[in-house]
Every structure is written in structure tokens, then in C-alpha cells.
Amino acid sequence: MTQRVALATVLDRLAIDALITGYAVAVDDGAWSDYGALFTPDGRVDYRGAGGVEGPAEDVARWLEETMRLFPVRQHLIVNRRVDLEDLGGYTGDRAEVRADYLNPMCLARQTASGPDAGEAGAGRSGAATPDFVTGGRYTFTLHRAEAGWLIRTVTVHEKWRRAPGP
């Protein structure tokens, strides 16, 4: 592998890392137009492994916007990223697969006589919000290099465990 190819590979890995981080941030911040911009035009999402839906990224973004209102405070932690770049005889291609573990604590919306007592208004205060719902598992992303850079073609969630409210 030449230094030029090695540098290109490092740059691809950094760009892919930024893409996966952008995915988590978009979901956590409820930035649904940013979420949609992370996908190829034919991008698909499969959240059935965590009790969600499957379909075109645009449709799933609308579903997330509605569903995530139940959890106004959420924080994805995506770790242990394994990136497999397409190998074209020593050169990276335009496809990649990422397998990454996630931990996702979320706080349920609560209503009081004066309004919500959990949510983004209290998210910045220490101890203001204790997670009611925590889930962990693994994402599988397939990526495609486009003119503008790396994009998500598919994402599938494989939930391994969850802790929900209750006795």
C-alpha cells in the first residue's frame, strides 16, 4: 500500500466516523432534515429489531419525529465501530460496512400541572433527568461514497437488551 492510498484510507475512515456521529447527533437533537441528508436517495432504515419500523429513510424520519416526542431527552452513544472498506486490490472502493455497538438512555416526557418537568429545558442541569428507558445493541450500516462524500445506504438496528420503567 502506498502512502497516498494509506492517507486516502485514513481520510475515508475519518469521514465515515463523522457520518456515524452525525447520525447519532441528528436523532438525539431531533434534527430530522439533517438525519435525511445523511442517506443516499434510496436509503433505507430498519428499526424492527428494536420494535420500530422499516422503510425509506424519509418515511422513517417522519416516524421518528413523532415517536421521539415520547423521549424529549435522549443520548446515543455509538462505540466499538468496526469499519470494513471495500477493497479493490489495495485501493478503497465506494462501499463500506460499519458495525457499531450503541447505548441509548432516554427520558420519558412527563406532564405536571404547569407542563413538562422533563425535557430539553432540564437537560443541561446536573441530575435534572434520570433515564427511564435504556437500550443497547448493535447497528449495521452500509455506506456508499457519493459525489458529496460518504452516505448511509442502509441502517439496521439489532437491539440486544433494554431496561424500561416498571417494577
CSV table of C-alpha atoms in Angstrom, one decimal:
chain,number,residue,atom,x,y,z
A,1,MET,CA,0.0,0.0,0.0
A,2,THR,CA,1.4,3.4,-1.0
A,3,GLN,CA,1.4,6.4,1.3
A,4,ARG,CA,-1.2,8.0,-0.9
A,5,VAL,CA,-3.5,5.0,-0.6
A,6,ALA,CA,-2.9,4.8,3.1
A,7,LEU,CA,-3.7,8.5,3.5
A,8,ALA,CA,-6.9,8.1,1.4
A,9,THR,CA,-7.9,5.2,3.6
A,10,VAL,CA,-7.4,7.2,6.8
A,11,LEU,CA,-9.4,10.1,5.3
A,12,ASP,CA,-12.2,7.7,4.4
A,13,ARG,CA,-12.3,6.3,8.0
A,14,LEU,CA,-12.4,9.8,9.5
A,15,ALA,CA,-15.3,10.8,7.1
A,16,ILE,CA,-17.2,7.6,8.0
A,17,ASP,CA,-16.7,8.2,11.7
A,18,ALA,CA,-18.1,11.8,11.2
A,19,LEU,CA,-21.1,10.3,9.3
A,20,ILE,CA,-21.9,7.8,12.1
A,21,THR,CA,-21.5,10.6,14.7
A,22,GLY,CA,-23.8,12.8,12.7
A,23,TYR,CA,-26.4,10.1,12.6
A,24,ALA,CA,-26.4,9.9,16.5
A,25,VAL,CA,-26.5,13.7,16.9
A,26,ALA,CA,-29.3,14.1,14.4
A,27,VAL,CA,-31.5,11.6,16.2
A,28,ASP,CA,-30.6,12.9,19.7
A,29,ASP,CA,-31.2,16.6,18.7
A,30,GLY,CA,-34.4,15.8,16.6
A,31,ALA,CA,-32.7,17.3,13.6
A,32,TRP,CA,-34.8,15.3,11.1
A,33,SER,CA,-33.7,17.2,7.9
A,34,ASP,CA,-30.1,16.6,9.0
A,35,TYR,CA,-31.0,12.9,9.5
A,36,GLY,CA,-32.4,12.7,6.0
A,37,ALA,CA,-29.4,14.3,4.5
A,38,LEU,CA,-27.2,11.5,5.8
A,39,PHE,CA,-28.8,9.0,3.5
A,40,THR,CA,-28.5,8.1,-0.2
A,41,PRO,CA,-31.7,8.9,-2.2
A,42,ASP,CA,-32.6,5.2,-2.0
A,43,GLY,CA,-31.6,4.9,1.7
A,44,ARG,CA,-33.5,2.5,3.9
A,45,VAL,CA,-33.8,2.1,7.7
A,46,ASP,CA,-34.8,-1.0,9.6
A,47,TYR,CA,-35.6,-0.4,13.3
A,48,ARG,CA,-37.8,-3.6,13.6
A,49,GLY,CA,-35.1,-5.2,15.7
A,50,ALA,CA,-36.0,-2.6,18.4
A,51,GLY,CA,-39.7,-2.6,18.0
A,52,GLY,CA,-39.8,0.1,15.3
A,53,VAL,CA,-40.5,0.4,11.6
A,54,GLU,CA,-38.7,-0.3,8.3
A,55,GLY,CA,-38.8,1.7,5.2
A,56,PRO,CA,-37.3,4.6,3.2
A,57,ALA,CA,-35.2,6.9,5.3
A,58,GLU,CA,-37.6,9.8,4.6
A,59,ASP,CA,-40.6,7.9,5.9
A,60,VAL,CA,-38.7,6.6,8.9
A,61,ALA,CA,-37.6,10.2,9.7
A,62,ARG,CA,-41.2,11.3,9.9
A,63,TRP,CA,-42.0,8.3,12.1
A,64,LEU,CA,-39.0,9.1,14.4
A,65,GLU,CA,-40.1,12.8,14.7
A,66,GLU,CA,-43.5,11.6,16.0
A,67,THR,CA,-42.2,8.7,18.2
A,68,MET,CA,-39.3,10.6,19.8
A,69,ARG,CA,-41.7,13.1,21.3
A,70,LEU,CA,-42.2,10.5,24.0
A,71,PHE,CA,-38.5,10.8,24.8
A,72,PRO,CA,-37.5,14.5,24.7
A,73,VAL,CA,-34.2,13.7,26.3
A,74,ARG,CA,-32.1,11.1,24.6
A,75,GLN,CA,-28.4,10.4,24.0
A,76,HIS,CA,-27.0,7.8,21.7
A,77,LEU,CA,-23.5,6.6,22.4
A,78,ILE,CA,-22.2,4.7,19.4
A,79,VAL,CA,-19.0,2.8,20.2
A,80,ASN,CA,-16.8,-0.1,19.1
A,81,ARG,CA,-17.0,0.9,15.4
A,82,ARG,CA,-15.7,-1.7,13.0
A,83,VAL,CA,-15.3,-0.2,9.6
A,84,ASP,CA,-14.8,-2.5,6.6
A,85,LEU,CA,-14.0,-0.6,3.4
A,86,GLU,CA,-14.4,-2.2,0.0
A,87,ASP,CA,-11.0,-3.4,-1.2
A,88,LEU,CA,-10.3,-3.0,-4.9
A,89,GLY,CA,-6.9,-4.7,-5.0
A,90,GLY,CA,-5.3,-2.5,-2.4
A,91,TYR,CA,-7.4,0.6,-3.1
A,92,THR,CA,-10.6,1.5,-1.3
A,93,GLY,CA,-13.8,1.4,-3.2
A,94,ASP,CA,-17.0,3.3,-2.9
A,95,ARG,CA,-18.7,1.0,-0.4
A,96,ALA,CA,-18.2,0.3,3.3
A,97,GLU,CA,-19.9,-1.6,6.1
A,98,VAL,CA,-19.9,-0.4,9.7
A,99,ARG,CA,-20.9,-2.5,12.7
A,100,ALA,CA,-21.1,-0.5,15.9
A,101,ASP,CA,-22.5,-1.0,19.4
A,102,TYR,CA,-24.8,1.5,20.9
A,103,LEU,CA,-26.1,2.6,24.3
A,104,ASN,CA,-29.1,4.8,24.3
A,105,PRO,CA,-30.5,6.2,27.5
A,106,MET,CA,-33.8,8.2,27.1
A,107,CYS,CA,-36.1,10.1,29.4
A,108,LEU,CA,-39.8,9.9,29.1
A,109,ALA,CA,-41.8,13.1,28.7
A,110,ARG,CA,-43.7,13.9,31.9
A,111,GLN,CA,-46.7,16.2,32.4
A,112,THR,CA,-47.3,18.3,35.6
A,113,ALA,CA,-49.9,20.9,36.3
A,114,SER,CA,-47.5,23.5,34.9
A,115,GLY,CA,-46.3,21.5,31.9
A,116,PRO,CA,-43.4,19.1,31.2
A,117,ASP,CA,-40.9,18.6,34.0
A,118,ALA,CA,-38.6,16.6,31.9
A,119,GLY,CA,-37.2,17.5,28.6
A,120,GLU,CA,-34.8,19.7,26.9
A,121,ALA,CA,-35.3,22.6,29.3
A,122,GLY,CA,-33.9,20.4,32.1
A,123,ALA,CA,-31.4,18.5,30.0
A,124,GLY,CA,-28.5,20.8,30.8
A,125,ARG,CA,-28.9,20.8,34.6
A,126,SER,CA,-26.9,18.2,36.6
A,127,GLY,CA,-29.2,15.4,37.8
A,128,ALA,CA,-32.3,17.0,36.1
A,129,ALA,CA,-33.2,13.9,34.1
A,130,THR,CA,-32.6,10.3,35.1
A,131,PRO,CA,-33.1,7.8,32.2
A,132,ASP,CA,-36.4,5.9,32.3
A,133,PHE,CA,-35.6,3.8,29.3
A,134,VAL,CA,-32.2,2.4,28.3
A,135,THR,CA,-31.5,0.2,25.3
A,136,GLY,CA,-28.3,-1.3,24.0
A,137,GLY,CA,-27.4,-3.3,20.9
A,138,ARG,CA,-25.6,-3.1,17.5
A,139,TYR,CA,-26.1,-1.0,14.4
A,140,THR,CA,-25.2,-2.3,10.9
A,141,PHE,CA,-24.6,0.5,8.4
A,142,THR,CA,-23.9,0.0,4.7
A,143,LEU,CA,-22.4,3.1,3.2
A,144,HIS,CA,-21.8,4.5,-0.3
A,145,ARG,CA,-19.4,7.1,-1.4
A,146,ALA,CA,-21.3,9.8,-3.4
A,147,GLU,CA,-20.1,12.9,-5.1
A,148,ALA,CA,-20.5,14.9,-1.8
A,149,GLY,CA,-18.9,12.2,0.4
A,150,TRP,CA,-20.0,9.1,2.3
A,151,LEU,CA,-23.7,8.5,2.8
A,152,ILE,CA,-25.8,5.8,4.5
A,153,ARG,CA,-27.5,3.4,2.2
A,154,THR,CA,-29.0,1.2,4.9
A,155,VAL,CA,-29.0,1.1,8.7
A,156,THR,CA,-30.3,-1.8,10.7
A,157,VAL,CA,-30.7,-2.0,14.5
A,158,HIS,CA,-30.2,-5.2,16.4
A,159,GLU,CA,-31.3,-4.5,20.0
A,160,LYS,CA,-29.7,-6.8,22.5
A,161,TRP,CA,-31.3,-5.6,25.7
A,162,ARG,CA,-33.5,-2.9,27.2
A,163,ARG,CA,-34.4,-1.6,30.6
A,164,ALA,CA,-37.8,0.1,30.8
A,165,PRO,CA,-39.9,1.7,33.6
A,166,GLY,CA,-41.6,-0.6,35.9
A,167,PRO,CA,-41.1,-2.7,39.0
